[in-house]
Amino acid sequence: MAYAVIAAVSVLIIACPCALGLATPMSIQVGVGRGARAGVLIKNAEALERFEKVDTLVVDKTGTLTEGKPRVVSLKPVSGSDEAQLLQLAGSLERGSEHPLAEAIVSAAQEHHVELSDASDFEAVTGMGVTGRVEGRELALGNARLLETRGVEAREWTQRAETLQAEGQTVMFLVADDQVMGLIGVADPIKETTAQAIRTLKEDGLRLVMLTGDNRTTAEAVARQLGID
């Protein structure tokens, strides 16, 4: 009798889990487990259920669509200077920062065998860049907004920066003692799997939106390459 009951219950669970209220919990466990193996963490059952109704997916750019390992691809020093000096000043200022763009600049300086100096009075300006002193010079490295706050006129350099940004580069201005020393362009390669993933999601009827804190022109260049908003 015991064996018969166990066999009967086993058949019931396998053939008709709804009868025992097991269908939904089992489905959730399987879904959450498969998602975790694919690197997708699901907060709870409600989130999993509501996800079926999603029609728009917002994705981050850096580290999601791109490799998250930016590297220096452009160096535009001011006339009378050179790339090594540009890297020496920028790398010395950024060597204490853990920001991915800072790491790219320091790595480029090391690849060019540029000897870096110590920086003092280092300060990160949210959404703009960094400032500090290197070898007695007051330095600032960041976007056009940082130059505006310091009253630095750089119309010619801004136009050159826009050209690089249209190519998908993140551009930083280096200023020493309120004089523009040049531009540094950094690019983050798109992952090899990104294009196919985007095509698959679009085929499933999802609208994709890229969200990034990068410059708008740079962001639009990357979005055009991938065919997303």
One Martini backbone bead per residue (centre of mass of N, CA, C, O) as a GRO file, in nm:
protein
  229
    1MET     BB    1   0.058   0.063  -0.022
    2ALA     BB    2   0.293   0.262   0.004
    3TYR     BB    3   0.396   0.229  -0.285
    4ALA     BB    4   0.132   0.310  -0.425
    5VAL     BB    5   0.117   0.598  -0.313
    6ILE     BB    6   0.386   0.699  -0.424
    7ALA     BB    7   0.324   0.644  -0.722
    8ALA     BB    8   0.067   0.817  -0.739
    9VAL     BB    9   0.194   1.088  -0.653
   10SER     BB   10   0.410   1.101  -0.873
   11VAL     BB   11   0.214   1.109  -1.110
   12LEU     BB   12   0.062   1.363  -1.017
   13ILE     BB   13   0.300   1.562  -1.017
   14ILE     BB   14   0.385   1.518  -1.316
   15ALA     BB   15   0.098   1.538  -1.467
   16CYS     BB   16  -0.047   1.735  -1.214
   17PRO     BB   17   0.063   1.998  -1.035
   18CYS     BB   18  -0.194   2.171  -0.993
   19ALA     BB   19  -0.332   1.983  -0.781
   20LEU     BB   20  -0.081   2.078  -0.567
   21GLY     BB   21   0.037   2.373  -0.624
   22LEU     BB   22   0.328   2.347  -0.812
   23ALA     BB   23   0.359   2.495  -1.082
   24THR     BB   24   0.450   2.782  -1.009
   25PRO     BB   25   0.698   2.727  -0.824
   26MET     BB   26   0.850   2.556  -1.036
   27SER     BB   27   0.870   2.772  -1.258
   28ILE     BB   28   1.024   2.980  -1.093
   29GLN     BB   29   1.272   2.811  -1.022
   30VAL     BB   30   1.359   2.757  -1.311
   31GLY     BB   31   1.381   3.051  -1.407
   32VAL     BB   32   1.583   3.153  -1.192
   33GLY     BB   33   1.804   2.943  -1.246
   34ARG     BB   34   1.857   3.005  -1.548
   35GLY     BB   35   1.922   3.303  -1.507
   36ALA     BB   36   2.169   3.270  -1.321
   37ARG     BB   37   2.342   3.109  -1.531
   38ALA     BB   38   2.319   3.378  -1.731
   39GLY     BB   39   2.341   3.643  -1.524
   40VAL     BB   40   2.038   3.663  -1.408
   41LEU     BB   41   1.879   3.854  -1.161
   42ILE     BB   42   1.594   3.778  -0.958
   43LYS     BB   43   1.414   3.911  -0.712
   44ASN     BB   44   1.114   3.791  -0.786
   45ALA     BB   45   0.812   3.669  -0.884
   46GLU     BB   46   0.687   3.937  -0.972
   47ALA     BB   47   0.911   4.025  -1.167
   48LEU     BB   48   0.881   3.781  -1.356
   49GLU     BB   49   0.583   3.829  -1.433
   50ARG     BB   50   0.615   4.133  -1.540
   51PHE     BB   51   0.826   4.083  -1.771
   52GLU     BB   52   0.620   3.986  -1.992
   53LYS     BB   53   0.520   4.308  -2.035
   54VAL     BB   54   0.766   4.405  -2.162
   55ASP     BB   55   0.868   4.667  -2.428
   56THR     BB   56   1.118   4.805  -2.269
   57LEU     BB   57   1.481   4.838  -2.288
   58VAL     BB   58   1.725   4.948  -2.055
   59VAL     BB   59   2.068   5.028  -2.129
   60ASP     BB   60   2.383   5.026  -2.069
   61LYS     BB   61   2.693   5.091  -2.201
   62THR     BB   62   2.914   5.053  -1.998
   63GLY     BB   63   2.974   4.701  -1.982
   64THR     BB   64   2.733   4.608  -2.177
   65LEU     BB   65   2.787   4.696  -2.479
   66THR     BB   66   3.062   4.718  -2.373
   67GLU     BB   67   3.367   4.619  -2.228
   68GLY     BB   68   3.483   4.834  -2.008
   69LYS     BB   69   3.778   4.903  -2.180
   70PRO     BB   70   3.917   5.169  -2.220
   71ARG     BB   71   4.103   5.357  -2.479
   72VAL     BB   72   4.346   5.529  -2.627
   73VAL     BB   73   4.306   5.696  -2.970
   74SER     BB   74   4.363   6.013  -2.899
   75LEU     BB   75   4.616   6.277  -2.969
   76LYS     BB   76   4.593   6.650  -2.919
   77PRO     BB   77   4.824   6.864  -2.921
   78VAL     BB   78   4.959   7.147  -2.887
   79SER     BB   79   5.140   7.368  -3.023
   80GLY     BB   80   5.471   7.275  -2.906
   81SER     BB   81   5.389   6.995  -2.841
   82ASP     BB   82   5.328   6.656  -2.717
   83GLU     BB   83   5.217   6.345  -2.641
   84ALA     BB   84   5.396   6.292  -2.393
   85GLN     BB   85   5.313   6.546  -2.232
   86LEU     BB   86   5.014   6.489  -2.225
   87LEU     BB   87   5.042   6.216  -2.073
   88GLN     BB   88   5.205   6.313  -1.828
   89LEU     BB   89   4.992   6.503  -1.707
   90ALA     BB   90   4.738   6.324  -1.713
   91GLY     BB   91   4.859   6.071  -1.569
   92SER     BB   92   4.945   6.213  -1.306
   93LEU     BB   93   4.655   6.305  -1.228
   94GLU     BB   94   4.511   5.998  -1.266
   95ARG     BB   95   4.668   5.774  -1.091
   96GLY     BB   96   4.456   5.798  -0.829
   97SER     BB   97   4.236   5.685  -1.006
   98GLU     BB   98   3.946   5.446  -1.073
   99HIS     BB   99   3.865   5.532  -1.335
  100PRO     BB  100   3.845   5.410  -1.651
  101LEU     BB  101   3.967   5.664  -1.792
  102ALA     BB  102   4.216   5.683  -1.614
  103GLU     BB  103   4.331   5.403  -1.679
  104ALA     BB  104   4.371   5.458  -1.982
  105ILE     BB  105   4.580   5.687  -1.951
  106VAL     BB  106   4.791   5.537  -1.782
  107SER     BB  107   4.836   5.307  -1.984
  108ALA     BB  108   4.935   5.487  -2.216
  109ALA     BB  109   5.181   5.598  -2.068
  110GLN     BB  110   5.318   5.322  -2.025
  111GLU     BB  111   5.334   5.241  -2.329
  112HIS     BB  112   5.516   5.520  -2.377
  113HIS     BB  113   5.721   5.553  -2.141
  114VAL     BB  114   5.602   5.748  -1.919
  115GLU     BB  115   5.687   5.957  -1.664
  116LEU     BB  116   5.541   5.996  -1.358
  117SER     BB  117   5.390   6.208  -1.132
  118ASP     BB  118   5.294   6.378  -0.866
  119ALA     BB  119   4.988   6.458  -0.704
  120SER     BB  120   4.795   6.742  -0.596
  121ASP     BB  121   4.489   6.848  -0.505
  122PHE     BB  122   4.284   6.636  -0.562
  123GLU     BB  123   3.975   6.656  -0.772
  124ALA     BB  124   3.643   6.557  -0.813
  125VAL     BB  125   3.412   6.659  -1.066
  126THR     BB  126   3.100   6.616  -1.105
  127GLY     BB  127   3.047   6.561  -1.449
  128MET     BB  128   3.356   6.673  -1.555
  129GLY     BB  129   3.622   6.590  -1.359
  130VAL     BB  130   3.960   6.698  -1.290
  131THR     BB  131   4.189   6.819  -1.034
  132GLY     BB  132   4.528   6.973  -0.995
  133ARG     BB  133   4.880   6.915  -0.912
  134VAL     BB  134   5.175   6.935  -1.138
  135GLU     BB  135   5.472   7.057  -1.109
  136GLY     BB  136   5.317   7.342  -1.025
  137ARG     BB  137   5.061   7.282  -1.195
  138GLU     BB  138   4.743   7.371  -1.299
  139LEU     BB  139   4.498   7.119  -1.337
  140ALA     BB  140   4.262   7.006  -1.601
  141LEU     BB  141   4.029   6.722  -1.657
  142GLY     BB  142   3.772   6.728  -1.917
  143ASN     BB  143   3.503   6.880  -2.008
  144ALA     BB  144   3.349   7.162  -2.124
  145ARG     BB  145   3.224   7.239  -1.848
  146LEU     BB  146   3.493   7.274  -1.699
  147LEU     BB  147   3.592   7.512  -1.866
  148GLU     BB  148   3.360   7.707  -1.800
  149THR     BB  149   3.411   7.719  -1.485
  150ARG     BB  150   3.720   7.840  -1.559
  151GLY     BB  151   3.717   8.039  -1.812
  152VAL     BB  152   3.784   7.874  -2.077
  153GLU     BB  153   3.882   7.925  -2.404
  154ALA     BB  154   3.762   7.659  -2.663
  155ARG     BB  155   3.636   7.662  -2.956
  156GLU     BB  156   3.834   7.507  -3.137
  157TRP     BB  157   3.843   7.250  -2.954
  158THR     BB  158   3.543   7.185  -2.959
  159GLN     BB  159   3.529   7.116  -3.262
  160ARG     BB  160   3.734   6.883  -3.246
  161ALA     BB  161   3.576   6.716  -3.041
  162GLU     BB  162   3.318   6.666  -3.211
  163THR     BB  163   3.457   6.489  -3.422
  164LEU     BB  164   3.536   6.259  -3.224
  165GLN     BB  165   3.251   6.205  -3.107
  166ALA     BB  166   3.128   6.112  -3.387
  167GLU     BB  167   3.327   5.842  -3.349
  168GLY     BB  168   3.283   5.752  -3.027
  169GLN     BB  169   3.436   5.949  -2.843
  170THR     BB  170   3.586   6.037  -2.542
  171VAL     BB  171   3.645   6.374  -2.450
  172MET     BB  172   3.940   6.547  -2.321
  173PHE     BB  173   4.051   6.825  -2.150
  174LEU     BB  174   4.367   6.990  -2.117
  175VAL     BB  175   4.460   7.202  -1.841
  176ALA     BB  176   4.720   7.460  -1.799
  177ASP     BB  177   4.695   7.742  -1.655
  178ASP     BB  178   4.439   7.811  -1.847
  179GLN     BB  179   4.558   7.615  -2.079
  180VAL     BB  180   4.532   7.444  -2.358
  181MET     BB  181   4.700   7.123  -2.433
  182GLY     BB  182   4.455   6.928  -2.521
  183LEU     BB  183   4.346   6.608  -2.647
  184ILE     BB  184   4.154   6.314  -2.529
  185GLY     BB  185   4.074   6.002  -2.676
  186VAL     BB  186   3.817   5.766  -2.583
  187ALA     BB  187   3.752   5.410  -2.629
  188ASP     BB  188   3.483   5.160  -2.626
  189PRO     BB  189   3.447   4.859  -2.713
  190ILE     BB  190   3.239   4.655  -2.868
  191LYS     BB  191   3.089   4.382  -2.827
  192GLU     BB  192   3.057   4.095  -3.013
  193THR     BB  193   2.753   4.023  -2.889
  194THR     BB  194   2.568   4.276  -2.917
  195ALA     BB  195   2.436   4.276  -3.201
  196GLN     BB  196   2.286   4.003  -3.172
  197ALA     BB  197   2.126   4.071  -2.915
  198ILE     BB  198   1.966   4.306  -3.039
  199ARG     BB  199   1.830   4.150  -3.267
  200THR     BB  200   1.680   3.948  -3.085
  201LEU     BB  201   1.514   4.155  -2.921
  202LYS     BB  202   1.371   4.284  -3.165
  203GLU     BB  203   1.235   4.019  -3.263
  204ASP     BB  204   1.070   4.017  -2.975
  205GLY     BB  205   0.961   4.337  -2.958
  206LEU     BB  206   1.180   4.521  -2.847
  207ARG     BB  207   1.269   4.826  -2.705
  208LEU     BB  208   1.571   5.013  -2.727
  209VAL     BB  209   1.762   5.185  -2.462
  210MET     BB  210   2.023   5.407  -2.413
  211LEU     BB  211   2.214   5.458  -2.109
  212THR     BB  212   2.418   5.758  -2.041
  213GLY     BB  213   2.691   5.978  -1.922
  214ASP     BB  214   2.776   6.055  -2.181
  215ASN     BB  215   2.817   6.209  -2.447
  216ARG     BB  216   2.584   6.261  -2.685
  217THR     BB  217   2.749   6.222  -2.943
  218THR     BB  218   2.879   5.956  -2.858
  219ALA     BB  219   2.618   5.799  -2.802
  220GLU     BB  220   2.500   5.826  -3.092
  221ALA     BB  221   2.728   5.673  -3.236
  222VAL     BB  222   2.681   5.402  -3.094
  223ALA     BB  223   2.380   5.371  -3.161
  224ARG     BB  224   2.414   5.359  -3.469
  225GLN     BB  225   2.584   5.099  -3.478
  226LEU     BB  226   2.333   4.933  -3.321
  227GLY     BB  227   2.031   5.041  -3.361
  228ILE     BB  228   1.960   5.253  -3.126
  229ASP     BB  229   1.829   5.502  -2.895
   0.00000   0.00000   0.00000
